[in-house]
Short mmCIF file of C-alpha atoms in Angstrom, two decimals:
data_model
loop_
_atom_site.label_atom_id
_atom_site.label_comp_id
_atom_site.label_asym_id
_atom_site.label_seq_id
_atom_site.Cartn_x
_atom_site.Cartn_y
_atom_site.Cartn_z
CA GLU A 1 57.19 113.91 78.95
CA GLN A 2 58.36 116.27 76.96
CA GLY A 3 61.90 114.17 77.17
CA TYR A 4 60.74 111.16 76.19
CA GLU A 5 56.92 111.84 74.65
CA THR A 6 57.60 114.64 72.48
CA GLY A 7 61.45 114.97 72.56
CA GLU A 8 61.00 118.31 72.76
CA HIS A 9 63.51 118.62 75.99
CA ALA A 10 66.47 115.80 76.46
CA PRO A 11 66.89 112.80 75.63
CA GLY A 12 64.71 113.83 72.90
CA LEU A 13 62.98 110.31 72.40
CA LYS A 14 59.55 110.89 70.18
CA LEU A 15 58.20 107.10 72.55
CA ALA A 16 54.40 108.33 71.83
CA GLY A 17 51.71 106.84 74.44
CA CYS A 18 53.87 104.90 76.26
CA GLY A 19 57.62 107.05 77.16
CA ALA A 20 56.40 109.49 79.81
CA TYR A 21 54.74 106.09 81.85
CA ARG A 22 57.81 104.15 81.63
CA ALA A 23 60.08 107.29 82.95
CA ALA A 24 57.45 108.16 85.03
CA HIS A 25 57.37 104.19 86.47
CA HIS A 26 61.52 104.37 87.05
CA ILE A 27 61.40 107.64 88.60
CA ILE A 28 58.20 106.46 91.17
CA LYS A 29 60.80 103.46 91.66
CA THR A 30 63.77 105.16 92.27
CA HIS A 31 62.96 107.75 94.59
CA ALA A 32 61.41 104.72 96.94
CA LYS A 33 64.87 103.48 96.43
CA VAL A 34 66.79 106.68 97.84
CA TRP A 35 63.89 107.36 100.91
CA HIS A 36 64.62 103.96 101.94
CA SER A 37 68.33 103.78 101.87
CA TYR A 38 68.69 107.49 103.50
CA ASN A 39 65.75 106.14 106.27
CA SER A 40 67.82 102.28 106.95
CA THR A 41 71.57 104.08 106.74
CA TRP A 42 71.48 108.37 107.66
CA ARG A 43 68.02 108.89 108.88
CA SER A 44 69.15 107.96 112.65
CA GLU A 45 72.30 109.94 112.79
CA GLN A 46 71.19 112.91 110.47
CA GLN A 47 67.64 113.24 111.82
CA GLY A 48 66.80 114.74 107.88
CA MET A 49 64.21 114.88 105.50
CA VAL A 50 63.52 113.44 102.44
CA GLY A 51 61.09 114.26 99.61
CA ILE A 52 60.01 114.76 96.38
CA SER A 53 59.40 117.97 94.41
CA LEU A 54 55.91 117.94 91.96
CA THR A 55 54.97 120.69 89.99
CA SER A 56 51.15 120.93 88.89
CA GLY A 57 48.52 123.13 88.01
CA TRP A 58 45.10 123.48 89.00
CA GLY A 59 42.00 122.31 87.15
CA GLU A 60 38.99 123.72 87.64
CA PRO A 61 36.20 122.27 85.81
CA VAL A 62 33.98 124.79 83.11
CA ASP A 63 30.70 124.61 84.34
CA PRO A 64 30.95 123.24 88.01
CA HIS A 65 27.53 121.61 88.06
CA SER A 66 28.87 119.73 84.98
CA GLN A 67 29.92 115.81 85.99
CA PRO A 68 31.14 115.84 83.42
CA ASP A 69 33.48 119.17 83.75
CA ARG A 70 33.98 117.85 87.09
CA ASP A 71 35.22 114.46 85.74
CA ALA A 72 37.73 116.00 83.58
CA ALA A 73 38.81 118.56 85.56
CA GLU A 74 39.51 115.28 88.27
CA ARG A 75 41.45 113.70 85.77
CA TYR A 76 43.41 116.93 84.98
CA ILE A 77 44.94 116.93 88.55
CA GLN A 78 44.75 113.05 88.26
CA PHE A 79 47.29 112.64 85.28
CA HIS A 80 49.68 115.39 86.92
CA LEU A 81 49.93 115.54 89.95
CA GLY A 82 47.84 112.60 91.47
CA TRP A 83 50.37 110.46 88.65
CA PHE A 84 53.52 110.46 91.09
CA ALA A 85 51.57 111.84 94.59
CA ASN A 86 49.72 108.89 94.58
CA PRO A 87 51.93 106.07 94.48
CA ILE A 88 53.81 107.76 97.21
CA TYR A 89 51.31 108.79 99.39
CA ARG A 90 48.48 106.14 98.43
CA GLY A 91 50.23 102.88 97.04
CA ASP A 92 49.73 102.76 93.91
CA TYR A 93 48.57 105.42 90.04
CA PRO A 94 45.46 106.95 90.90
CA GLU A 95 42.22 104.51 89.68
CA VAL A 96 41.47 106.96 86.95
CA MET A 97 44.38 106.62 85.23
CA LYS A 98 44.29 102.82 84.88
CA ASN A 99 41.38 103.15 84.13
CA TYR A 100 41.88 105.53 81.02
CA VAL A 101 44.88 104.26 79.90
CA GLY A 102 44.00 100.47 80.16
CA ARG A 103 40.33 101.05 78.11
CA LYS A 104 42.57 102.99 75.83
CA SER A 105 44.92 100.91 75.87
CA ALA A 106 42.69 98.08 74.93
CA GLN A 107 40.48 99.44 72.61
CA GLN A 108 43.92 100.11 70.49
CA GLY A 109 44.43 96.09 69.89
CA LEU A 110 47.44 96.46 72.61
CA GLY A 111 47.37 93.04 75.40
CA THR A 112 48.44 95.41 78.09
CA SER A 113 48.00 98.85 79.07
CA ARG A 114 50.70 101.63 78.30
CA LEU A 115 50.66 102.34 82.05
CA PRO A 116 52.83 100.02 83.69
CA SER A 117 51.78 98.43 86.85
CA PHE A 118 53.48 97.90 90.12
CA SER A 119 53.80 94.41 91.92
CA VAL A 120 52.45 94.31 95.30
CA GLN A 121 55.54 94.10 97.10
CA GLU A 122 56.69 97.30 95.21
CA LYS A 123 53.05 98.76 96.27
CA THR A 124 53.96 98.49 99.79
CA TYR A 125 57.65 99.33 99.55
CA ILE A 126 56.92 102.64 97.66
CA LYS A 127 53.96 103.72 100.11
CA GLY A 128 54.85 106.40 102.56
CA THR A 129 58.37 107.13 101.05
CA SER A 130 58.07 110.89 101.25
CA ASP A 131 59.08 112.82 104.63
CA PHE A 132 57.25 116.32 103.33
CA LEU A 133 55.96 116.93 99.82
CA GLY A 134 57.54 119.85 97.39
CA ILE A 135 55.06 121.34 95.85
CA GLY A 136 55.82 123.63 92.10
CA HIS A 137 52.81 125.88 90.92
CA PHE A 138 52.31 128.95 88.56
CA THR A 139 49.09 128.43 87.22
CA THR A 140 45.43 126.97 86.55
CA ARG A 141 43.26 125.85 83.75
CA TYR A 142 39.65 125.53 83.00
CA VAL A 143 39.01 122.12 81.60
CA LEU A 144 36.09 120.57 79.90
CA GLN A 145 35.55 116.84 78.32
CA LYS A 146 37.11 116.46 75.42
CA SER A 147 37.35 113.00 73.67
CA PHE A 148 39.59 111.98 70.97
CA PRO A 149 38.96 109.74 68.30
CA LEU A 150 40.24 106.75 68.30
CA LEU A 151 42.67 106.38 65.30
CA HIS A 152 43.78 109.84 67.04
CA VAL A 153 47.92 108.81 67.59
CA ALA A 154 48.59 107.66 71.23
CA SER A 155 49.43 109.87 74.04
CA TYR A 156 49.54 111.20 77.24
CA HIS A 157 47.67 113.58 76.84
CA SER A 158 45.02 112.41 74.93
CA ASP A 159 44.70 110.04 77.38
CA HIS A 160 43.43 112.30 79.80
CA GLU A 161 39.67 113.12 77.66
CA LEU A 162 39.63 116.61 78.51
CA ALA A 163 40.60 120.10 76.42
CA GLU A 164 42.60 123.39 78.89
CA LEU A 165 40.60 126.63 77.94
CA VAL A 166 42.02 130.31 80.06
CA ASP A 167 40.03 132.91 80.86
CA PRO A 168 40.84 136.31 78.78
CA LYS A 169 41.08 137.94 81.70
CA TRP A 170 43.22 136.25 83.47
CA PRO A 171 46.55 138.65 83.61
CA ALA A 172 49.58 136.73 81.57
CA PRO A 173 52.43 138.86 81.62
CA GLY A 174 55.00 136.07 80.76
CA PRO A 175 54.99 133.26 78.84
CA LYS A 176 51.67 132.20 76.68
CA TRP A 177 51.97 129.06 79.54
CA LEU A 178 52.00 131.79 82.39
CA TYR A 179 48.25 132.72 83.79
CA SER A 180 47.95 134.71 86.91
CA VAL A 181 45.17 133.04 88.60
CA PRO A 182 46.25 132.92 92.24
CA TRP A 183 43.57 130.99 94.11
CA GLY A 184 43.91 127.70 91.75
CA PHE A 185 47.08 127.54 94.17
CA ARG A 186 44.95 127.58 97.54
CA ARG A 187 42.34 125.14 95.60
CA LEU A 188 45.38 122.80 94.90
CA LEU A 189 46.78 123.24 98.02
CA ASN A 190 43.30 121.94 100.47
CA PHE A 191 43.36 118.77 97.34
CA ILE A 192 46.75 117.69 98.58
CA LYS A 193 45.41 118.00 102.37
CA THR A 194 42.01 115.93 101.23
CA GLN A 195 44.03 113.39 99.55
CA TYR A 196 47.23 112.49 100.27
CA GLY A 197 46.41 112.98 104.35
CA ASN A 198 47.83 116.56 104.86
CA PRO A 199 51.21 116.09 104.53
CA LEU A 200 54.10 118.33 105.06
CA ILE A 201 54.22 120.39 102.47
CA TYR A 202 56.90 123.02 101.20
CA VAL A 203 56.13 125.16 98.42
CA THR A 204 59.88 124.54 96.05
CA GLU A 205 58.75 126.81 92.93
CA ASN A 206 56.58 130.02 92.56
CA GLY A 207 56.93 132.80 90.26
CA VAL A 208 56.79 134.56 87.06
CA SER A 209 59.04 135.32 84.00
CA GLU A 210 58.26 138.10 81.09
CA GLN A 211 58.46 137.70 77.72
CA VAL A 212 59.36 141.65 77.61
CA GLN A 213 62.94 142.53 78.93
CA CYS A 214 61.69 146.25 81.03
CA THR A 215 65.04 147.91 80.53
CA GLN A 216 64.00 150.16 83.61
CA LEU A 217 64.11 146.49 85.48
CA CYS A 218 59.89 147.49 86.51
CA ASP A 219 58.26 144.07 87.00
CA GLU A 220 55.50 145.08 88.86
CA TRP A 221 53.22 142.56 87.80
CA ARG A 222 55.97 139.83 89.87
CA MET A 223 55.17 142.07 92.81
CA LYS A 224 51.06 141.70 91.73
CA TYR A 225 52.23 138.05 91.00
CA LEU A 226 53.52 136.77 94.46
CA LYS A 227 50.69 138.88 96.54
CA GLY A 228 48.08 137.35 95.16
CA TYR A 229 49.97 133.56 95.44
CA ILE A 230 51.82 133.87 98.73
CA ASN A 231 48.07 135.71 99.70
CA GLU A 232 46.66 132.35 98.69
CA ILE A 233 48.78 130.16 100.91
CA LEU A 234 48.51 132.18 104.10
CA LYS A 235 44.47 131.37 103.42
CA ALA A 236 45.32 127.42 102.63
CA LEU A 237 47.08 127.73 105.97
CA ASN A 238 43.82 128.85 108.13
CA ASP A 239 41.92 126.11 106.15
CA GLY A 240 44.35 123.30 107.75
CA VAL A 241 46.31 123.19 105.11
CA ASN A 242 50.52 121.68 106.39
CA VAL A 243 52.30 124.58 104.74
CA LYS A 244 55.75 124.78 106.07
CA GLY A 245 58.22 127.20 104.01
CA TYR A 246 57.64 129.02 100.28
CA THR A 247 60.64 129.82 97.88
CA ALA A 248 59.82 131.65 94.99
CA TRP A 249 61.51 131.12 91.40
CA SER A 250 63.77 132.47 90.86
CA LEU A 251 66.62 134.32 92.73
CA LEU A 252 68.30 135.18 88.84
CA ASP A 253 67.57 134.97 85.91
CA LYS A 254 69.48 131.85 84.30
CA PHE A 255 68.99 128.84 81.83
CA GLU A 256 65.19 127.77 81.73
CA TRP A 257 65.23 124.19 80.23
CA ASN A 258 64.59 124.83 75.78
CA LYS A 259 63.63 128.30 76.10
CA GLY A 260 67.12 129.07 77.49
CA PHE A 261 68.38 131.91 78.68
CA SER A 262 65.12 133.54 77.01
CA GLU A 263 62.63 133.33 79.90
CA ARG A 264 63.71 135.37 83.23
CA PHE A 265 61.90 134.07 85.95
CA GLY A 266 64.82 135.83 88.24
CA PHE A 267 64.78 138.87 91.22
CA TYR A 268 67.77 139.66 89.42
CA HIS A 269 68.32 140.77 85.64
CA ILE A 270 71.48 138.93 84.32
CA ASP A 271 73.43 141.30 81.71
CA PHE A 272 73.81 137.63 79.92
CA LYS A 273 75.71 139.75 77.06
CA ASN A 274 78.60 140.93 79.27
CA LYS A 275 81.47 138.08 79.45
CA ASN A 276 81.52 138.41 83.89
CA LYS A 277 77.43 138.70 83.99
CA PRO A 278 76.13 141.43 85.84
CA ARG A 279 73.73 140.87 88.46
CA TYR A 280 71.00 143.98 88.57
CA PRO A 281 68.26 144.22 91.32
CA LYS A 282 64.76 144.06 89.61
CA ALA A 283 61.70 146.05 91.38
CA SER A 284 60.43 142.51 93.29
CA VAL A 285 63.75 142.31 95.15
CA ASP A 286 63.03 145.14 97.65
CA TYR A 287 59.07 144.15 97.98
CA TYR A 288 60.22 140.90 98.48
CA LYS A 289 62.67 141.23 100.90
CA ASN A 290 60.40 142.80 102.97
CA ILE A 291 57.81 139.61 102.99
CA ILE A 292 60.98 137.89 104.47
CA SER A 293 61.56 140.19 106.79
CA ALA A 294 58.07 140.04 107.80
CA ASN A 295 57.46 136.32 107.15
CA GLY A 296 54.20 137.93 105.81
CA PHE A 297 53.03 141.15 104.45
CA PRO A 298 54.37 143.70 106.38
CA ASN A 299 52.32 147.12 108.23
CA PRO A 300 53.41 150.02 105.74
CA ARG A 301 54.64 151.46 108.55
CA GLU A 302 57.19 148.82 109.60
CA VAL A 303 57.96 148.97 105.44
CA MET A 304 58.92 152.45 106.22
CA ALA A 305 60.98 151.92 109.42
#
């Protein structure tokens, strides 16, 4: 979306209302081709796995008793995660995406939907092309119904017909988009279990950056974030969700998209002004080491020992 719709990221194209959909369509078909290539050529010898890693927040209805808000929250997750996961696990784009983009395209006088369609052969070829699902997750939004005027410029965001809100009480230690809402992760994982037949899941990204550099490297907010989110994964495991592994984002401070080196997600602080780029452990390093050593939250006495 940011590369082909808004132009914020490379390649910087501003193809409003259609660029993101076209790019995603090619990504999904290409992913399927790679999976089939591995499956037919190397799997028998290597016994490896090929999957896809998708990043998605969780959308919670502002009013859980309101059907429009519940529908908007459903659209939020389908326009993010379902956009890619649904073709791979169920053979086609989510119905709500096809309906909303198709209807808006017709209202805009277009002969065909701005959302491309898969042929019958492509649907069959794409469905089932994932041995595991990688999930990147960072935050949650409250969601409610919001209609955009017909004269509004066509865009991926206006197609959703929803508004996103945050609770001012949610901690926001990092960038303005990243609020710490651990309970949303459990709900996302359970949604995946229900929607896609409880696939094997690897958490490929989860973490928080800091807005202001802490000279003492005392990132207690990162430890609190990790504790909350990992705890929700453990709850999801008890729910029967098939989570196999977890990867925190990230080991080192590094280049983060259009934020460059200003957004620091790392366990290790990097002095980018020094030509040798020395690395310094933040307080979260020892905390996370203990979690890894115990393969869970350690008994305090075990940590001391």
